[in-house]
Tab-separated table of C-alpha atoms in Angstrom:
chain	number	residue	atom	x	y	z
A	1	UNK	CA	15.220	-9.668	4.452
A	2	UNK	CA	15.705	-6.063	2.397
A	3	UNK	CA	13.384	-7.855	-0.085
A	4	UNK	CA	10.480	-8.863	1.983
A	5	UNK	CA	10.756	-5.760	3.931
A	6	UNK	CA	10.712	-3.866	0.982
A	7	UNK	CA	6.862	-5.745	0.251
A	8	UNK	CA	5.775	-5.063	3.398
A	9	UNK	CA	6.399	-1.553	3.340
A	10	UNK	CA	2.750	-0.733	1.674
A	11	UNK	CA	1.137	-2.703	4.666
A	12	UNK	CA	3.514	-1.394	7.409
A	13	UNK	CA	2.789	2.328	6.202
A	14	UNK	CA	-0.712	1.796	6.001
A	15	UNK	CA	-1.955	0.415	9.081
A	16	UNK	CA	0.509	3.504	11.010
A	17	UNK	CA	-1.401	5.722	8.764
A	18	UNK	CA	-4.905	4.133	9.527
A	19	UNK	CA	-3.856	3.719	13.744
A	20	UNK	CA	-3.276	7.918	13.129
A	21	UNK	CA	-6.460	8.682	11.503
A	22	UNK	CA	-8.177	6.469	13.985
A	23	UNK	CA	-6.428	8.673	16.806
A	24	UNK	CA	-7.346	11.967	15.299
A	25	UNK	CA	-11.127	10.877	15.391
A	26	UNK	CA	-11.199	9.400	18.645
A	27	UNK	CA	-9.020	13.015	19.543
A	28	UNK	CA	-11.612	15.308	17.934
A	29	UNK	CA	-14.919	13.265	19.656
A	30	UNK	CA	-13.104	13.882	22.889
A	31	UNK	CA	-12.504	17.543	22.028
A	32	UNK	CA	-16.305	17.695	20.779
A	33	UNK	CA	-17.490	15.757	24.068
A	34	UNK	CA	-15.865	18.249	26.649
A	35	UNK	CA	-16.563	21.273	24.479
A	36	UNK	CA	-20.692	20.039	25.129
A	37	UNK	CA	-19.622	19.550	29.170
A	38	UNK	CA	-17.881	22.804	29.154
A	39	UNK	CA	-21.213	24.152	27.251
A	40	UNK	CA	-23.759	22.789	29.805
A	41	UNK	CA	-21.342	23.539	32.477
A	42	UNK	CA	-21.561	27.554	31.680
A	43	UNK	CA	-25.395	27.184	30.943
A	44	UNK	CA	-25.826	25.656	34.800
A	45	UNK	CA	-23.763	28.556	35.925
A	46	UNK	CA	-25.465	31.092	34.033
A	47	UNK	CA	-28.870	30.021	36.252
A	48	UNK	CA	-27.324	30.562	39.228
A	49	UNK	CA	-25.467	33.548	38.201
A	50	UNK	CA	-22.108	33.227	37.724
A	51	UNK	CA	-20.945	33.266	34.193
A	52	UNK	CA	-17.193	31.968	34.168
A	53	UNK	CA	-16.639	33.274	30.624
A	54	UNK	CA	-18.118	34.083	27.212
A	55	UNK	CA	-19.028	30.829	25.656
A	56	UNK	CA	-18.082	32.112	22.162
A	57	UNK	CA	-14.455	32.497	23.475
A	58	UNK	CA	-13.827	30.065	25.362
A	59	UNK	CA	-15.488	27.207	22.729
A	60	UNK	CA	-12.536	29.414	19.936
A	61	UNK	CA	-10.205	29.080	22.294
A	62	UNK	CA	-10.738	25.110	23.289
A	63	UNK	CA	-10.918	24.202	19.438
A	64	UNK	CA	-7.801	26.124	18.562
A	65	UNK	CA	-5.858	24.312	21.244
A	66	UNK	CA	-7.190	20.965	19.877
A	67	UNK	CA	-6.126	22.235	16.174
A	68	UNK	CA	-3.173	23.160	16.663
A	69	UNK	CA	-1.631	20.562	19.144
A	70	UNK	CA	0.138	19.197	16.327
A	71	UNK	CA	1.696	22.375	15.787
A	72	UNK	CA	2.554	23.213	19.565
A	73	UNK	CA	4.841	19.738	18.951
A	74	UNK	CA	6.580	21.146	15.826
A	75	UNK	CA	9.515	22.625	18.175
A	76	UNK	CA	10.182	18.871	19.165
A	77	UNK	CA	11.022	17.041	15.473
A	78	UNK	CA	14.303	16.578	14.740
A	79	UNK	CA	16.595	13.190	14.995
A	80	UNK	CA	14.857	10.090	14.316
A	81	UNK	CA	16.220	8.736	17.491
A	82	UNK	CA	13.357	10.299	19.943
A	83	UNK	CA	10.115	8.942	19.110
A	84	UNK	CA	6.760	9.581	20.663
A	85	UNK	CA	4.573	6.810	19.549
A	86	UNK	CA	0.825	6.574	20.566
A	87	UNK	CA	-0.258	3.969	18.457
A	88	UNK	CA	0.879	0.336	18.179
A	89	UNK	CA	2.725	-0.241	15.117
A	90	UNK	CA	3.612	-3.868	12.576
A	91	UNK	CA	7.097	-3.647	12.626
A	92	UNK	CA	8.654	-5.514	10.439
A	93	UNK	CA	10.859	-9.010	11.938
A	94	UNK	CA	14.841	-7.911	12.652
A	95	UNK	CA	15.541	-11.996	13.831
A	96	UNK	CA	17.259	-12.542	9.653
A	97	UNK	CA	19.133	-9.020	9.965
A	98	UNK	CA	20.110	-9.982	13.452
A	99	UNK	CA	21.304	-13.002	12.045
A	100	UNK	CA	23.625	-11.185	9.045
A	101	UNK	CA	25.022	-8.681	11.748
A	102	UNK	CA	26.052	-11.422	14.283
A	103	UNK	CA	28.163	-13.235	10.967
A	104	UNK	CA	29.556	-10.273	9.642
A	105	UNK	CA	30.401	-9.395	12.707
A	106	UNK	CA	32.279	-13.020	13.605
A	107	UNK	CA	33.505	-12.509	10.538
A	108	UNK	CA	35.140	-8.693	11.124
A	109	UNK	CA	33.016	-7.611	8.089
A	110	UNK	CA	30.408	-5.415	9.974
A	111	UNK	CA	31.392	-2.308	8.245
A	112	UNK	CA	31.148	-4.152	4.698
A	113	UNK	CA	27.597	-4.788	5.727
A	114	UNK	CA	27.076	-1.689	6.994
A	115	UNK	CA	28.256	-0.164	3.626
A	116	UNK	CA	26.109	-3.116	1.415
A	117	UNK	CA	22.876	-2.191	3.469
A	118	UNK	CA	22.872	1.600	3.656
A	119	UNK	CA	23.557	1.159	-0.407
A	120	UNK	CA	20.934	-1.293	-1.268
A	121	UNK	CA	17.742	0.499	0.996
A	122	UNK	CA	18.852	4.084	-0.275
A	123	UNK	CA	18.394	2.662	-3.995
A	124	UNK	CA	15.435	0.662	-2.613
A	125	UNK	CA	13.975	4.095	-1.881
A	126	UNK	CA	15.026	5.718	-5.013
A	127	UNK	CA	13.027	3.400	-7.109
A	128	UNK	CA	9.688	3.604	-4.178
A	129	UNK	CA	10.001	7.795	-4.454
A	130	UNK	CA	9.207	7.841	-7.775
A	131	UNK	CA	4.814	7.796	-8.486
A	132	UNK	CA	4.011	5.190	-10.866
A	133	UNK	CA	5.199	5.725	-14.619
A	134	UNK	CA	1.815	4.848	-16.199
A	135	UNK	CA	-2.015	5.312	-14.722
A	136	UNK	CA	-2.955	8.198	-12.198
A	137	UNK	CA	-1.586	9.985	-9.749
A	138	UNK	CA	-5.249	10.354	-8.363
A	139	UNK	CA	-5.543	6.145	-8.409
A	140	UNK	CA	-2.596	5.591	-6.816
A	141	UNK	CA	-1.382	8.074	-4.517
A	142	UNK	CA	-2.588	6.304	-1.621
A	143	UNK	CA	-0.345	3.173	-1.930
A	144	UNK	CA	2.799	5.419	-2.622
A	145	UNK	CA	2.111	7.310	0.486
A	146	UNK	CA	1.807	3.961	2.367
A	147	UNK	CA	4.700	2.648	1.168
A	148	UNK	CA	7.463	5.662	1.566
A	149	UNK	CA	5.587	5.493	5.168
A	150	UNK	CA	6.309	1.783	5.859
A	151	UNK	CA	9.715	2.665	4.376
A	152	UNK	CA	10.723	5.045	6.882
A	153	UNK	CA	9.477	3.375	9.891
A	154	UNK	CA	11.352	0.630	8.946
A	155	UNK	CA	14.561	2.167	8.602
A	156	UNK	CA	13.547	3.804	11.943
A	157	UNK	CA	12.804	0.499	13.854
A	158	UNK	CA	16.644	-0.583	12.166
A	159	UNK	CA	18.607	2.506	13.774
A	160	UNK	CA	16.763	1.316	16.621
A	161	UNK	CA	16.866	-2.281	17.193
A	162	UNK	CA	19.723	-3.550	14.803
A	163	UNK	CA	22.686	-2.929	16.706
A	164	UNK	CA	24.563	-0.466	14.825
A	165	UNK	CA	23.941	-0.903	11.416
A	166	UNK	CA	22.169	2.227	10.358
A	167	UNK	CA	23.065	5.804	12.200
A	168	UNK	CA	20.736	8.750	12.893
A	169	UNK	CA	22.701	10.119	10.053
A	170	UNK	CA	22.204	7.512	7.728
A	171	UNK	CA	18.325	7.632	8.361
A	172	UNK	CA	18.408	11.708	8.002
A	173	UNK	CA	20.280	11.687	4.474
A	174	UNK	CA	17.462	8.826	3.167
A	175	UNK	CA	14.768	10.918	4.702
A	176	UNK	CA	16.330	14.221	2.824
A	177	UNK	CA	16.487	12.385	-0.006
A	178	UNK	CA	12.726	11.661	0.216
A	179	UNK	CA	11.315	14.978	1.391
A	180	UNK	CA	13.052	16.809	-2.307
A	181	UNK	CA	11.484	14.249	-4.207
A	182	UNK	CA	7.852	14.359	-2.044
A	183	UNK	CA	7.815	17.893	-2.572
A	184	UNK	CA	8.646	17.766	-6.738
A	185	UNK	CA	6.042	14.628	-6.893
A	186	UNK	CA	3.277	16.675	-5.043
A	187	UNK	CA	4.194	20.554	-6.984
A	188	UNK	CA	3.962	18.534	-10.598
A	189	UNK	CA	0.431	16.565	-9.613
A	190	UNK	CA	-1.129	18.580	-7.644
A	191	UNK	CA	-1.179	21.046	-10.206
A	192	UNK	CA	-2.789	18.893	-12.626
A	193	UNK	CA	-5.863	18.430	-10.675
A	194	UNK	CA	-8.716	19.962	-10.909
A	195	UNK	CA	-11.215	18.713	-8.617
A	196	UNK	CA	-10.857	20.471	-4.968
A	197	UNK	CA	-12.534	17.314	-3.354
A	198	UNK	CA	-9.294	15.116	-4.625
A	199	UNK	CA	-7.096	18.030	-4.001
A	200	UNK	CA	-8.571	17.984	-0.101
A	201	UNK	CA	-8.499	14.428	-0.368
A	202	UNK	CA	-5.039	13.996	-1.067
A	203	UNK	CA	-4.247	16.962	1.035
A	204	UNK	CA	-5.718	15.141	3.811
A	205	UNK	CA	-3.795	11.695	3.672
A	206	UNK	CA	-0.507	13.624	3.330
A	207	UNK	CA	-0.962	15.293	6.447
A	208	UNK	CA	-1.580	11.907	7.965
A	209	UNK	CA	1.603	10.956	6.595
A	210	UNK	CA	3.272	13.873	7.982
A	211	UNK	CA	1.733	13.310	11.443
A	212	UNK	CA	2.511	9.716	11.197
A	213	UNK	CA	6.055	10.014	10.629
A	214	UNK	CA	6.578	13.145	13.006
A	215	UNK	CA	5.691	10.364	15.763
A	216	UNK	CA	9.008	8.569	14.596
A	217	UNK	CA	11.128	11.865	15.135
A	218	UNK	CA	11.205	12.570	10.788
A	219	UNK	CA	11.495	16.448	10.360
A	220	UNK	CA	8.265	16.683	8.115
A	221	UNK	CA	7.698	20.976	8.893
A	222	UNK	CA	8.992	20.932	4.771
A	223	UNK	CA	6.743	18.785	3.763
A	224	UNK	CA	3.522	20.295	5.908
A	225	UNK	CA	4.553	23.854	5.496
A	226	UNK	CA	4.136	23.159	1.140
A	227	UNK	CA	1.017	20.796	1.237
A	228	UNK	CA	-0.506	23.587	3.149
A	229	UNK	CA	0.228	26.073	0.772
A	230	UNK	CA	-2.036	24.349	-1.610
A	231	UNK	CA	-5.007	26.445	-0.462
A	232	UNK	CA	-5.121	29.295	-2.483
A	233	UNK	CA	-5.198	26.310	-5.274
A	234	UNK	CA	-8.214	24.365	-3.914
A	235	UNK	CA	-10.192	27.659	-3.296
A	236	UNK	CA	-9.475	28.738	-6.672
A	237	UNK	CA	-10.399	25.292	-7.768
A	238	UNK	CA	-13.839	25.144	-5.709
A	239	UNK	CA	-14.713	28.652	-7.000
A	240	UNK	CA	-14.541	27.512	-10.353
A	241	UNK	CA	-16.526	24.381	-9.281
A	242	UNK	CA	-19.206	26.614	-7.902
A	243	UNK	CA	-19.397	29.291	-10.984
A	244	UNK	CA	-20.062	25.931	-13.103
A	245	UNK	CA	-22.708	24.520	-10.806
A	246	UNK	CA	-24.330	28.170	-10.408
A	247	UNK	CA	-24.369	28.972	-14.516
A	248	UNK	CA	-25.996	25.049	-14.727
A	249	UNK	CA	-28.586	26.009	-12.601
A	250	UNK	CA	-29.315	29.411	-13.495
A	251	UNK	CA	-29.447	27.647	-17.413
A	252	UNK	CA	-32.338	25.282	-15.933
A	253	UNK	CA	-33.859	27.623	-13.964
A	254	UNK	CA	-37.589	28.170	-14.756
A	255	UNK	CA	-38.258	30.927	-12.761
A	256	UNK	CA	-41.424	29.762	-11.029
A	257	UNK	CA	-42.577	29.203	-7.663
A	258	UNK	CA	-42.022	26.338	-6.247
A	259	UNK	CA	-44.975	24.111	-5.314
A	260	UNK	CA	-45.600	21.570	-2.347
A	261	UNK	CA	-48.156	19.362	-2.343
A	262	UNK	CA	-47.839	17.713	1.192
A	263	UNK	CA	-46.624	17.953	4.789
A	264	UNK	CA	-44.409	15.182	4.316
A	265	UNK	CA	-42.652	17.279	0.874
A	266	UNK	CA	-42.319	20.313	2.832
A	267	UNK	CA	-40.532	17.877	5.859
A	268	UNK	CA	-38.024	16.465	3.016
A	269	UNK	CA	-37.626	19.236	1.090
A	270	UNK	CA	-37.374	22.624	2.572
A	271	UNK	CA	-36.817	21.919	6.428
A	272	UNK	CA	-33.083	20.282	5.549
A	273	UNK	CA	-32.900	23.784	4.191
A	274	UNK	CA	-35.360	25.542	7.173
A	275	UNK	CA	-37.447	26.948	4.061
A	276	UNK	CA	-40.115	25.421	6.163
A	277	UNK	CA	-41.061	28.309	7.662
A	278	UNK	CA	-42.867	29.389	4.099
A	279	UNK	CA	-45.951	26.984	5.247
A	280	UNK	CA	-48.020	28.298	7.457
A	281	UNK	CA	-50.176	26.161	9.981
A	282	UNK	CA	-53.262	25.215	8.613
A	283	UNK	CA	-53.165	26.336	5.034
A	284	UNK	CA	-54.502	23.872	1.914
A	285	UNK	CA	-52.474	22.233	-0.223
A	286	UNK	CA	-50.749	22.470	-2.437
A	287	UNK	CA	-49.123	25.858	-1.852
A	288	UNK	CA	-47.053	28.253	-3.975
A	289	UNK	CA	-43.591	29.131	-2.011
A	290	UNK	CA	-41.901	33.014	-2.882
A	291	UNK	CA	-39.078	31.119	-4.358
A	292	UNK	CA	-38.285	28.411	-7.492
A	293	UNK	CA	-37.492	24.887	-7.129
A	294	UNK	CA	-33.814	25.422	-7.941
């Protein structure tokens, strides 16, 4: 069973992960969706006089409650015994545990198994912690998230459902264990990269992760409080981005006027940018804009 469990862990973490991002989005169209009703609500009111309150507040105000409802539930992490699931979740089958806890227990060995489990899954772990000795981080963070996910709800669905044979306590020290070796994983790669859009990318999924697990009561405030300390590192990193893609362009730069020679280029290539307004009704083509192509 601690073998095929152990496989499944990758599949178990990912479709959690993938129910959570699919909960965020349906969260934030719902947010976007009454935030248009409360819009058109205030406009109607404004006709017949009766503003209720400053758009422009109230819309900050509505967003920052939908941004930071994760944090409002901070205060309520703590043993892995209180869950708060939203999403249905593949756990994994307990019937060939079951099965070794009802003999060991016939047999007065319970405690031995206890003992032989909690050993075997915490070295389990120790070798699904570690990121993959050879290839990138970049390639293959997304399956060690996944996994260390499915790992934990596992263990979680155990103290559960297994009658006995993991403790809260047992579940907290493997979690510990974990969140050290997340954080030294993430402070020696992350500071390798140096692309912001896989530094947001990876940003984002462990997030996810943190969110995801936080529904199985895992303490992941350590874990959220670093990731999100990355940001002076990805601004730093898209600045330099930026200063490379501005010096490129000022290199090509010609330093003429740009030139249009139809409706339908100034409709796909200065409106996306409402440039647009350069053209005036009626004039020939082509025409000479106050600004270069770049």
């Amino acid at each position: 069973w601690m073998v095929k469990v152990r496989e499944d862990a990758a599949k178990i973490g990912e479709e959690a992960i993938s129910a959570m991002m699919e909960q965020r989005r349906m969260e934030e169209q719902l947010g976007e969706s009454r935030h248009r009703e409360f819009e058109q609500a205030n406009e109607d009111d404004e006709h017949n006089g009766h503003k209720l309150v400053s758009s422009s507040l109230s819309s900050k105000k509505f967003f920052q409650t939908v941004e930071t409802h994760d944090d409002a539930l901070e205060g309520e992490e703590g043993s892995s015994s209180i869950t708060r699931r939203v999403f249905d979740v593949p756990y994994p089958s307990l019937l060939e545990l079951h099965t070794c806890v009802a003999v060991h227990e016939a047999l007065g060995r319970k405690s031995q198994f206890r003992s032989y489990y909690n050993e075997n899954r915490r070295m389990q772990l120790q070798l699904d912690i570690q990121p993959p000795a050879s290839g990138s981080f970049t390639q293959s963070y997304r399956a060690y998230f996944y996994r260390v996910c499915g790992f934990f709800i596992a263990e979680e669905h155990v103290q559960r459902e297994a009658g006995g044979v993991v403790s809260n306590a047992d579940v907290d020290a493997l979690w510990e264990i974990a969140l050290k070796t997340l954080k030294r994983v993430l402070r020696t790669e992350l500071s390798d990269l140096q692309d912001p859009s896989m530094l947001l990318q990876v940003k984002d999924l462990v997030l996810l992760f943190c969110a995801t697990l936080r529904e199985f009561g895992y303490h992941i405030a350590p874990l959220r409080e670093y990731i999100e300390d990355s940001r002076d590192q990805y601004l730093s990193l898209l600045r330099r981005s930026f200063e490379v893609t501005v010096r490129r362009l000022l290199e090509e730069e010609e330093y003429r006027p740009m030139t249009v020679h139809s409706k339908e280029e100034v409709e796909a290539k200065l409106a996306p940018f409402k440039l647009d307004d350069c053209v005036r009704e009626g004039e020939t083509y082509p025409i000479e804009c106050k600004f270069s192509r770049t």
